Every structure is written in structure tokens, then in C-alpha cells.
Coordinates of C-alpha atoms in Angstrom, one line a residue:
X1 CA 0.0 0.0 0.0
X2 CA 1.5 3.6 -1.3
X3 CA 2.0 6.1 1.4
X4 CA -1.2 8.1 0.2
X5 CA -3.4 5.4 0.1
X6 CA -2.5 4.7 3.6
X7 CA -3.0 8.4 4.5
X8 CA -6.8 8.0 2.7
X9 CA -7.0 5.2 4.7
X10 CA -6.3 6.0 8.0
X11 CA -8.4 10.0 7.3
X12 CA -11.5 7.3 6.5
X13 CA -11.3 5.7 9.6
X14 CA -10.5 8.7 11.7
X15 CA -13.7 10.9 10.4
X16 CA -15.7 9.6 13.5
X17 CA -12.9 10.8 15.8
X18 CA -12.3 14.0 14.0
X19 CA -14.8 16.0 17.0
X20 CA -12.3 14.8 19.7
X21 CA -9.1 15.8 17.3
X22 CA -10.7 19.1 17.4
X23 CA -11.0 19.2 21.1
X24 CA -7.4 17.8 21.8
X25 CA -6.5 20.7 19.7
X26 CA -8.6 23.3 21.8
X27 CA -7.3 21.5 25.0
X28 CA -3.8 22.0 23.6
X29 CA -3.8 25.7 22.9
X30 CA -7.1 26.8 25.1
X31 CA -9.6 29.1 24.0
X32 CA -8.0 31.2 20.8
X33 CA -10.1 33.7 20.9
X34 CA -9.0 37.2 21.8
X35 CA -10.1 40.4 21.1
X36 CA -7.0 43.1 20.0
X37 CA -9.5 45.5 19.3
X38 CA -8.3 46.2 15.6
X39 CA -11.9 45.2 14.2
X40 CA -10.6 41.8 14.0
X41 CA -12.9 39.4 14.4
X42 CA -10.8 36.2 15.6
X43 CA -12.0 32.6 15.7
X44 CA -11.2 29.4 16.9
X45 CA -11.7 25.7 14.5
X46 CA -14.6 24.7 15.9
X47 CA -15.0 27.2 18.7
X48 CA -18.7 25.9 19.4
X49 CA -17.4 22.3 19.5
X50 CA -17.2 20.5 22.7
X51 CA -17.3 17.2 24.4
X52 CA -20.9 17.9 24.3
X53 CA -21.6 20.0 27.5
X54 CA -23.0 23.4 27.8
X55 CA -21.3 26.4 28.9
X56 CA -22.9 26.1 31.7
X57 CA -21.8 22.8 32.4
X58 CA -18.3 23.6 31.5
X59 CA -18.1 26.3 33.6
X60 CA -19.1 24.4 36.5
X61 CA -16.8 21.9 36.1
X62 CA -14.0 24.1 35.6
X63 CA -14.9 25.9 38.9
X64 CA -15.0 22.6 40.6
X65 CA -11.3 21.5 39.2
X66 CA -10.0 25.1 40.7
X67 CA -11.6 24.1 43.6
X68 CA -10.3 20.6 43.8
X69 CA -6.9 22.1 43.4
X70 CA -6.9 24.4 46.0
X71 CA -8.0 22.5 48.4
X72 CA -5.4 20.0 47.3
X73 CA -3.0 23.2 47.4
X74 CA -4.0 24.1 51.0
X75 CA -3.8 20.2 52.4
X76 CA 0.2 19.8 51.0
X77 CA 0.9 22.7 52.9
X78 CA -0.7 22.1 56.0
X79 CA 1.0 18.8 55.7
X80 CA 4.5 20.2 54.9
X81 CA 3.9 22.4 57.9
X82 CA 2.8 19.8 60.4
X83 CA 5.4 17.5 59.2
X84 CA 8.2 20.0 59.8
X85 CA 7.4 21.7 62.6
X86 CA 9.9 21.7 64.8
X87 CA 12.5 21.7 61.9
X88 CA 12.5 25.2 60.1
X89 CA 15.5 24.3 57.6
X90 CA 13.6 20.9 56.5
X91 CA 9.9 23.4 56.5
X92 CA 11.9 26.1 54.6
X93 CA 12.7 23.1 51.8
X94 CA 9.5 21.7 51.8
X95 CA 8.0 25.1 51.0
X96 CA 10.4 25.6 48.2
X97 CA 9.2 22.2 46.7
X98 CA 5.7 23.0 46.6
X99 CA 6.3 26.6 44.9
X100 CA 8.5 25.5 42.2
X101 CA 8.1 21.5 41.6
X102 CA 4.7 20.8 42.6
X103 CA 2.7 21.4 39.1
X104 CA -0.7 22.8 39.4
X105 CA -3.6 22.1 36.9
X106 CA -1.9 20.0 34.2
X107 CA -5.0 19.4 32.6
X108 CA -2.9 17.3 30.2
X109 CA -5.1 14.0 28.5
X110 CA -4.8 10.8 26.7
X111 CA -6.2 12.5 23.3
X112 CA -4.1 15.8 23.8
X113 CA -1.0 13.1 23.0
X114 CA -1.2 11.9 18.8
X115 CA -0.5 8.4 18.5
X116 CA 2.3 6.6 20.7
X117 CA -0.4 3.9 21.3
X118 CA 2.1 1.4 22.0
X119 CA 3.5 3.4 24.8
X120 CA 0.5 4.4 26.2
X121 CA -0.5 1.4 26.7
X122 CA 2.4 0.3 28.6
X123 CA 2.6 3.4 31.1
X124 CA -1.2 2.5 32.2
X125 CA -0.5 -1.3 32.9
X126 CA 2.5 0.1 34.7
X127 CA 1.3 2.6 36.2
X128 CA -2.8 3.9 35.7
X129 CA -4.2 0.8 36.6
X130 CA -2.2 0.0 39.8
X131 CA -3.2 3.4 41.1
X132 CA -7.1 3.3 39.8
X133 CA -7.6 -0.5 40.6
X134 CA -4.9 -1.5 43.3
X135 CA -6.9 -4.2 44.1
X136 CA -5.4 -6.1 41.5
X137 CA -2.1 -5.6 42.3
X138 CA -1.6 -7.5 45.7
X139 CA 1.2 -9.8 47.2
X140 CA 3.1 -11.3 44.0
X141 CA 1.6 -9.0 41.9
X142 CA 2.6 -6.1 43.0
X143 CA 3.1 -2.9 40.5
X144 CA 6.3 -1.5 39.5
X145 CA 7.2 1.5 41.1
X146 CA 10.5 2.9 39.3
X147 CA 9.7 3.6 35.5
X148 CA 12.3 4.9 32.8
X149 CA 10.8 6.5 29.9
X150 CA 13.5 7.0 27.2
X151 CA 13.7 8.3 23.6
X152 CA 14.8 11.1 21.4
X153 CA 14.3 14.8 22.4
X154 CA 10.8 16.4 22.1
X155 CA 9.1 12.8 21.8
X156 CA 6.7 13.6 24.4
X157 CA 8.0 12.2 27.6
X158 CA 7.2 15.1 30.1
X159 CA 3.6 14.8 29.0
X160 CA 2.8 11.6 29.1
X161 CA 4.1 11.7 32.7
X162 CA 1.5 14.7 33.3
X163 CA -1.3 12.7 31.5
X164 CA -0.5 9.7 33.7
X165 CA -1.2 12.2 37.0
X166 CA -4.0 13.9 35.5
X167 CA -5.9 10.6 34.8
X168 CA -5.2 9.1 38.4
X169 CA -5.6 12.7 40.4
X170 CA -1.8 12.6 41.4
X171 CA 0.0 14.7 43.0
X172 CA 3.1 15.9 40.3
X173 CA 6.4 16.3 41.6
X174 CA 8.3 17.9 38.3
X175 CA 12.3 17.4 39.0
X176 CA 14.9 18.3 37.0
X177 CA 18.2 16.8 38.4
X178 CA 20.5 19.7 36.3
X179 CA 18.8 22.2 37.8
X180 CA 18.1 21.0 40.9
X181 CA 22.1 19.8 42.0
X182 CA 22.9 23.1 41.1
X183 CA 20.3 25.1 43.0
X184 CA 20.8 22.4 46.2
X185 CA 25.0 22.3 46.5
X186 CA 25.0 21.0 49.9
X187 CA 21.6 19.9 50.7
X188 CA 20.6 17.4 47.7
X189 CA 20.5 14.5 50.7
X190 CA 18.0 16.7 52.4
X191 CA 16.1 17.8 49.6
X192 CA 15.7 14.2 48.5
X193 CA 14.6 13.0 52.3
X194 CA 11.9 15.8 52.2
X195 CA 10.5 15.8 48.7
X196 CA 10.0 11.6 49.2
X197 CA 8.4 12.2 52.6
X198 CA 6.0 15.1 50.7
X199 CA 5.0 12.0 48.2
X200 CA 4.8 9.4 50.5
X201 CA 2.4 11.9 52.8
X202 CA 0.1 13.2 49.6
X203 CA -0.3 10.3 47.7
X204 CA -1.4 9.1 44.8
X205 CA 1.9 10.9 43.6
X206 CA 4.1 10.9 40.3
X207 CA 7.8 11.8 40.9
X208 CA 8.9 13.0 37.5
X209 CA 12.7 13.3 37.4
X210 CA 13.9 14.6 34.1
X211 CA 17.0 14.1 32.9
X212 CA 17.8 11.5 35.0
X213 CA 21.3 10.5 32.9
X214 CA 22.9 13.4 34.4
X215 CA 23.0 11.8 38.4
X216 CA 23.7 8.3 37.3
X217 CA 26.3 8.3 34.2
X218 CA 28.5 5.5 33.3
X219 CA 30.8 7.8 30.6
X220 CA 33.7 6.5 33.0
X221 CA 36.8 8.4 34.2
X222 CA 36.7 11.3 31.9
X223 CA 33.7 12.5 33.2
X224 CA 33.1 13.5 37.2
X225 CA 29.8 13.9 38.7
X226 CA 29.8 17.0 41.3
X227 CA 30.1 16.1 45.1
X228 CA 26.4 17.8 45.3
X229 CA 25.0 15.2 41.9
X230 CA 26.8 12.2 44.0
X231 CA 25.5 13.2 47.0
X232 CA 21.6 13.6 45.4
X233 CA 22.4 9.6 43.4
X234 CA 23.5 8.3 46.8
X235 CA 20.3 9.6 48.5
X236 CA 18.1 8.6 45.5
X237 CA 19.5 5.2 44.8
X238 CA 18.7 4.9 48.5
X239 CA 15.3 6.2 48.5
X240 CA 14.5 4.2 45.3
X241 CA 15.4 0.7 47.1
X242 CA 13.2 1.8 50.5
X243 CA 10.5 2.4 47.3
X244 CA 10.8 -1.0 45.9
X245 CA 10.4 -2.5 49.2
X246 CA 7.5 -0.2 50.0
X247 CA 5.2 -1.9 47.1
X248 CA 1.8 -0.6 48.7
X249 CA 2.2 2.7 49.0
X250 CA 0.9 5.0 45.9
X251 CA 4.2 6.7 45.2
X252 CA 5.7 6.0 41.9
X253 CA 9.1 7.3 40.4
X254 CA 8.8 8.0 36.9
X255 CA 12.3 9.3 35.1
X256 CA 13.0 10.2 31.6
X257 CA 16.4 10.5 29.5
X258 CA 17.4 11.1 25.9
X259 CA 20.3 9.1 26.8
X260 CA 19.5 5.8 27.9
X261 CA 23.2 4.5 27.5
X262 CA 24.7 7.2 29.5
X263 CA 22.5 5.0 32.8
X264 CA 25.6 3.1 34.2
X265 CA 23.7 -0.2 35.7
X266 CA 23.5 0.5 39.6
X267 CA 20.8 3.2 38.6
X268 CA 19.2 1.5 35.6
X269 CA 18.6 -1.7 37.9
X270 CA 16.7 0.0 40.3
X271 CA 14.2 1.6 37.5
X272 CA 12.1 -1.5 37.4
X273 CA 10.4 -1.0 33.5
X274 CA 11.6 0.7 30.9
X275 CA 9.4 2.0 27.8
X276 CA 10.7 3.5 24.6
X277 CA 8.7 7.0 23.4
X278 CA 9.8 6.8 19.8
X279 CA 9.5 8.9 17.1
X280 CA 5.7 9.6 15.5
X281 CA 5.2 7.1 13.0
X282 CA 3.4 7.7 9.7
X283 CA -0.2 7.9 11.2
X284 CA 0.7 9.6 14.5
X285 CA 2.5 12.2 12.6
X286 CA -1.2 12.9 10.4
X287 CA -3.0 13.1 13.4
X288 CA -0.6 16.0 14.4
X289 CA -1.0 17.5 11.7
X290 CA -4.6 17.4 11.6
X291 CA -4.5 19.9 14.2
X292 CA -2.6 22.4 11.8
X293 CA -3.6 22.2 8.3
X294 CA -7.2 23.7 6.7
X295 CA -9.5 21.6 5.6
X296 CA -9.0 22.3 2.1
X297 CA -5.2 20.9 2.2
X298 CA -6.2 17.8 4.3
X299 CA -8.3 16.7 1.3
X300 CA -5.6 16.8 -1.3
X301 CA -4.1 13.4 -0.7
X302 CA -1.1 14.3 -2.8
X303 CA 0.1 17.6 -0.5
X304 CA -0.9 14.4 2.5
X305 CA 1.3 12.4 1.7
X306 CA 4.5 14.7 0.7
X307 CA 3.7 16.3 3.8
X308 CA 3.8 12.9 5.6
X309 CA 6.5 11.6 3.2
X310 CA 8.8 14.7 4.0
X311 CA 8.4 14.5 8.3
X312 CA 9.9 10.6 8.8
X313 CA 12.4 11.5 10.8
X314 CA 10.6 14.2 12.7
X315 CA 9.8 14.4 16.1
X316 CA 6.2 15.9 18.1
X317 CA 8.5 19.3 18.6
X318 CA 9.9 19.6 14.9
X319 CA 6.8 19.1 13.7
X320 CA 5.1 21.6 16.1
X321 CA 7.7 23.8 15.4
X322 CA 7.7 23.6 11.0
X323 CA 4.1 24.3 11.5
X324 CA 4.3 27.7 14.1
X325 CA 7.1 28.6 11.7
X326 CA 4.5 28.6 9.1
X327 CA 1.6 30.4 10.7
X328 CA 4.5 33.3 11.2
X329 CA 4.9 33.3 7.8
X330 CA 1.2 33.3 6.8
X331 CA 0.7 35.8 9.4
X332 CA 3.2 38.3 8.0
X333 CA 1.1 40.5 5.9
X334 CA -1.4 40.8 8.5
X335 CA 1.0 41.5 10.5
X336 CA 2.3 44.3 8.4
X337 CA -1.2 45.6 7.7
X338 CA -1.8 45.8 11.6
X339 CA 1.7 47.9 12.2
X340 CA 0.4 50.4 9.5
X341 CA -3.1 51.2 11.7
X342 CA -5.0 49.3 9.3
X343 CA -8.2 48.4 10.8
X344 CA -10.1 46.3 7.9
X345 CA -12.3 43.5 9.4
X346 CA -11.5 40.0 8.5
X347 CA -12.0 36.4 10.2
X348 CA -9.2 34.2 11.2
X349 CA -8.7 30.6 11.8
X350 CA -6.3 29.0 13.4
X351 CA -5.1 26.9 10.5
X352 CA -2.4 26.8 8.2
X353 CA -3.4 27.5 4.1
X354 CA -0.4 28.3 2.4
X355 CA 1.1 24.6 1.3
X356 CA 3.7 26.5 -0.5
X357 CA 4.9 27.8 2.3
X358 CA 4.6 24.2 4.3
X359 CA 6.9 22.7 1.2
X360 CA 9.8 25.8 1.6
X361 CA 10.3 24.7 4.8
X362 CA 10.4 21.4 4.4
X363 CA 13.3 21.9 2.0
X364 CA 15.1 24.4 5.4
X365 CA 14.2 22.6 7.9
X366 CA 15.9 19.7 9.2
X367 CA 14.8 17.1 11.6
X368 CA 16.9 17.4 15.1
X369 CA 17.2 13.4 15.9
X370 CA 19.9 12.3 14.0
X371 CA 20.5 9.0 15.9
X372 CA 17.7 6.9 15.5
X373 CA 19.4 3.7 14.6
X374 CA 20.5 4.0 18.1
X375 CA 17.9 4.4 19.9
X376 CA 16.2 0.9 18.0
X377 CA 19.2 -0.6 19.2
X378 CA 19.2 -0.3 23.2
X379 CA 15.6 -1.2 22.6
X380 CA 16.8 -4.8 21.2
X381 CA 19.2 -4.4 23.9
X382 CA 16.8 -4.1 26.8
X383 CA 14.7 -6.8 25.5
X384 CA 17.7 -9.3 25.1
X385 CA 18.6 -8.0 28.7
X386 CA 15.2 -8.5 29.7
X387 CA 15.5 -5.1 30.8
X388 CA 11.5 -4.8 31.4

């Protein structure tokens, strides 16, 4: 089957779904419409479509979420008090963690993330349905509790981690172990201690550490982690075992590297599952764009397909970034017209038109994963390795 006919193919299927494209869409960017008064009249795709709720409706459920959060807000720092009370350096930490690494309102979904089925699939057996239905996962079958998501760059990693606590009501610990060494010289042993006793106290809680390659490297001699980054792998190696052991509690570690190989095996043992977040494939990557092309170029299979044809080796971010790159360009007359006062009325939607534009660059634009090969490879080798 010829790359358009698959396109056609899969565009059939998908016309039933194309409502809750649209909504991903307006989930992903909110509500687009916004008044500059320039007698503009701006509107969203589908700005009337919904998952089938009045406004009233909506609105009332989008009270009760802030709501929800703030009381979730107000019992993590009650607890962080309480638990700290007669320790102001270990409080002072705590409150550091909930300003800048608790995430609030992630509002991130299943549909807001194209394709990666596959992968989805394995992040809610190893993690969604332990936490919904623990029931299940008693005595020998317990759940795993250390996760290592790995892949190229802009794959979307983070957000499947915040779809996985927005779907089980989790409390999101966002760490980024670069960052953080730096900011806690000295006090990464204590900042561990406190931010696993915040989890353990406010579960059901994701621990997302990001970038997890750069506490536990194995690029030997000629590379030296910091006494802080040794001191923070010490404590979390620790912390990670005493999590293991601990299988019923709802506290799950979820890390995520482009570097998989730069793991040296002391760390990479403890991180029970690992799950690759490859590249959009062929379908994934029509989906995505779906949420950027007009109607009228989505119907010619032939711009489809060299669209498709042209994006192989793209990731999620390429592709989100050729198509913002395009809008700009569309945009730039308006733009030009807007500097100069002009004030003539005209309606806009949020979707690209100008495939000429799309197919310049195309030609520019190059994708930013250039080791792909690799990345297949340490997924053979996990699986000979029965590196689960």
C-alpha cells in the first residue's frame, strides 16, 4: 500500500474521531479567541465544539477542578507544615518544593498526546491501573514502582508523565536533576529526604525526574559527577530501594532520559520498567498535523502524503515547530497591515493554508534526531537483557 493510500485510509477511519481531534486541539492551545481591538474578528476551529456539555456545564466543572486544586493546594501545605514543625531548615525546603516542583492544573489528556499507542499502553499497565484499581495488584503481583521512559528529544515524555497524573488525580512532583544539583549544593541529601516524605504523605503521587542521565552516568573516568550530583544519586538510589520494598504505598518514580546509554547499571537496575517513546510514526505524525492544516489541504491526498512523506524522521517538537514557523509566515502580511493602523475587518482561523509555504520549509528545515538507529538498538538491547 503507497504512502497516500495509507493516509486516505487512516483519514477514513479517523472521520468519527475528527470531533475529539478538534477538542485535543482546543485543549492544547485553550480558547483562541482574543479580542485586540483592531476590528478583528478572531476565531477558533470549531469554537462551538465541545465534548458535548453546555457552557454552563463547563463552567461548572471548571470551577470545581480550581476548587479541587486548591484545596489540594491548601492540604500539601498544611502537611508540609505539620510535618516540619519543629524543623525550620527541613519546612523552609518543603515550601520551596511546593512553589516551584509541585505542578498545578496539568490538565494534560490521553487525546491531547497523537498516536504513541504502544507506549500508552504500557505506562497505564504500569502505572494507571495499579493506582485506579490496586486491588489487583496485591502480594506477588505487585506494580512496578520505578519507571524509565526514554527516547529522542521532544518525543513527548514530560507529557505523558503529566497525562498519567491527570488521569489518576496525582499529585506531580516535576524534578529536573540539572537544575536542581545546582540550586541544592550542599543539601541534595535533604532535599531528596523531604521531597519523598512530601510524596509518601500526599499520595497518589508521580515523581517525574527529568533528565535523570545526568545523576547516574556511566561515561567512566573522563567524566566526574559533582560532590552535590553524588550526594543527590547516593540519597536517591537509597530512597529508590526503600521504594521498591515499599510496594503498597501510591508513590511512583517516573524518570525520563534522551540518553538511555549514558545510565551506568547501579541506577538503571533500580528503574524496574523501561518503555521507549519513539518517534511519530506515519499515522501519528497525520494526526498531528490534523491539528494544523485547513480543511482544504487535508483533502488533497497528494500535499498528505509529501507532507507525511517529507516529516519521517521528525519528532512531536519539529513538527510543532515547522508548523508555528509557518503560521508566522502566513501571518506576516497581517501582520504588516496591523503595524500600519490598518483596521479592515476579516475572520481568522487558526489553521495553516499556504502549502507553498509548508513545502519551503520542508526543503530548510531539518529534523533534530539524528540517531535513530540507536535508539532501536538499546531497545533490542533491553529486551535481550530482559530489561522490562
Amino acid at each position: 500500500m503507497t504512502n497516500a493510500n495509507k493516509v486516505k485510509q487512516t483519514r477514513s477511519e479517523s472521520v468519527s474521531g475528527s470531533v475529539e481531534g478538534r477538542n485535543a486541539q482546543q485543549k492544547m492551545r485553550g480558547d483562541a479567541t482574543d479580542d485586540i481591538n483592531l476590528a478583528m474578528t478572531v476565531t477558533t476551529i470549531s469554537a462551538n465544539e465541545n465534548d458535548g456539555s453546555s457552557s454552563e456545564e463547563l463552567h461548572q466543572r471548571a470551577s470545581f477542578n480550581v476548587s479541587m486544586e486548591q484545596s489540594r493546594q491548601s492540604k500539601i501545605s498544611k502537611c508540609a507544615r505539620d510535618l516540619y514543625i519543629d524543623n525550620p531548615e527541613l519546612q523552609k525546603i518543603a515550601q520551596d518544593i511546593l512553589s516551584e516542583i509541585i505542578l498545578k492544573e496539568l490538565n494534560v489528556y490521553w487525546d491531547n498526546i497523537a498516536g504513541l499507542e504502544e507506549c500508552k499502553s504500557a505506562i497505564k499497565d504500569a502505572i494507571v491501573y495499579p493506582l485506579k484499581y490496586p486491588i489487583f495488584f496485591k502480594g506477588p503481583f505487585a506494580p512496578c514502582k520505578s519507571i524509565l521512559l526514554y527516547g529522542p528529544p521532544g518525543t513527548g515524555k514530560t507529557m505523558l508523565a503529566k497525562a498519567v497524573a491527570t488521569e489518576c488525580q496525582c499529585t506531580f512532583f516535576n524534578v529536573t536533576t540539572s537544575s536542581l544539583v545546582d540550586k541544592w549544593r550542599g543539601d541534595s541529601k535533604k532535599y531528596i529526604r523531604v521531597l519523598f516524605e512530601l510524596a509518601y504523605n500526599n499520595s497518589p503521587t508521580i515523581i517525574f525526574i527529568d533528565e535523570i542521565d545526568c545523576i547516574g552516568t556511566n561515561k567512566g573516568v573522563k567524566y566526574t559527577l559533582s560532590e552535590s550530583a553524588k550526594t543527590f544519586r547516593s540519597e536517591l538510589l537509597f530512597r529508590l530501594d526503600r521504594l521498591v520494598i515499599n510496594k503498597n504505598s501510591d508513590v511512583v518514580l517516573l524518570a525520563a532520559t534522551n540518553c538511555p546509554w549514558d545510565i551506568d547499571a547501579t541506577l538503571r537496575r533500580r528503574l524496574e520498567k523501561n518503555i521507549y517513546v519513539s518517534l511519530p510514526n506515519e499515522v501519528t505524525r497525520f494526526y498531528m498535523f490534523k491539528l494544523y492544516l485547513s480543511n482544504r489541504l487535508l483533502e488533497n491526498m497528494d500535499i498528505v502524503s509529501h507532507i507525511i512523506k517529507s516529516t519521517e524522521k521528525y519528532s512531536c517538537a519539529d513538527i510543532k515547530l515547522l508548523c508555528t514557523q509557518a503560521w508566522l509566515l502566513e501571518m506576516n502580511p497581517m501582520f504588516k497591515r496591523l503595524e500600519k493602523g490598518e483596521t479592515s475587518t476579516t475572520t481568522l482561523k487558526y489553521e495553516l493554508k499556504n502549502y507553498k509555504i509548508i513545502a519551503k520549509l520542508l526543503k530548510k528545515m531539518s529534523p533534530t534526531v539524528t540517531n535513530v538507529d540507536r535508539y532501536e538498538a538499546w531497545k533490542k538491547y533491553v529486551c535481550q537483557n530482559k530489561i522490562f
